[in-house]
Coordinates of C-alpha atoms in Angstrom, one line a residue:
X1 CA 88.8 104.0 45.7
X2 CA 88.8 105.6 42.4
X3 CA 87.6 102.3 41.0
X4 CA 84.7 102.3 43.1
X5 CA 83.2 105.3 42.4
X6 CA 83.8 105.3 38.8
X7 CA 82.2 101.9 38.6
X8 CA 79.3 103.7 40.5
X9 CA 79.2 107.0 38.5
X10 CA 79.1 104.2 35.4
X11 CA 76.2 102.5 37.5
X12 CA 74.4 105.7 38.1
X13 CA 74.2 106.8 34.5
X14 CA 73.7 103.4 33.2
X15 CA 70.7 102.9 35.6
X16 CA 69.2 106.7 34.8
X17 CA 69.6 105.3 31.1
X18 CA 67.2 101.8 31.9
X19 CA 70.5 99.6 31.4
X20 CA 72.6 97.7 32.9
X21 CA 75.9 95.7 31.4
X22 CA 76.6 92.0 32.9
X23 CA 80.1 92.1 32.4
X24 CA 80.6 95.4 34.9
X25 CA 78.4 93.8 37.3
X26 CA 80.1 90.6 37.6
X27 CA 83.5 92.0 38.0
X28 CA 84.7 91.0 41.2
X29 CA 86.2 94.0 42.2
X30 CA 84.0 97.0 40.9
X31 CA 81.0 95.1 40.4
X32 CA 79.1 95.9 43.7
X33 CA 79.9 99.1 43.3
X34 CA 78.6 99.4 39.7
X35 CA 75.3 97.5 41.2
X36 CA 74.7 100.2 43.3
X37 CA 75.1 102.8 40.8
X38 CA 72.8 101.8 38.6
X39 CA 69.9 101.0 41.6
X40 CA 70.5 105.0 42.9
X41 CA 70.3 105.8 39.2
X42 CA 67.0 103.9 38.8
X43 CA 65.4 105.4 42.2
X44 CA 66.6 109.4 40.6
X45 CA 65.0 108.0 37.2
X46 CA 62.2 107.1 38.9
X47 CA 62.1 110.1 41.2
X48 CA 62.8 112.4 37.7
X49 CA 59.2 110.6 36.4
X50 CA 57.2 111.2 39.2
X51 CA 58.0 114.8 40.1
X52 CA 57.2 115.6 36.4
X53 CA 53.6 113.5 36.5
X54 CA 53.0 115.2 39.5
X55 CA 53.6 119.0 38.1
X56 CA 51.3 117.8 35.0
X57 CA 48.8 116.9 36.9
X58 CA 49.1 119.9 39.2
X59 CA 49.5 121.8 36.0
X60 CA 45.8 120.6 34.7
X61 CA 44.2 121.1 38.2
X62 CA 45.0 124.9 38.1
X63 CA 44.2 125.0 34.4
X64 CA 40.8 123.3 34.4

């Protein structure tokens, strides 16, 4: 279990960074687990970027 969700805490940050290693993915015991890591990591990345686009454009609505 430890494994696991260090794989996916590796994941996480690797996918909130825009990477992703082949050789921690393909491992077949920590490898799913490090998969979905870095796909939650993308989606808060992702999530990070929009909530800041939205509060500029908010921000320049109330401005102008």
């Amino acid at each position: 279990m430890d494994d696991a969700l260090a794989a996916y805490g590796t994941g996480h940050a690797d996918g909130m960074a825009g990477v992703r290693d082949a050789t921690r993915a393909e491992d077949p015991q920590t490898g799913p687990d490090y998969l979905v890591g870095v796909g939650d990591g993308q989606m808060a990345a992702f999530e990070e970027a929009l909530i800041a686009a939205v509060r500029r454009a908010m921000g320049d609505k109330l401005d102008g």
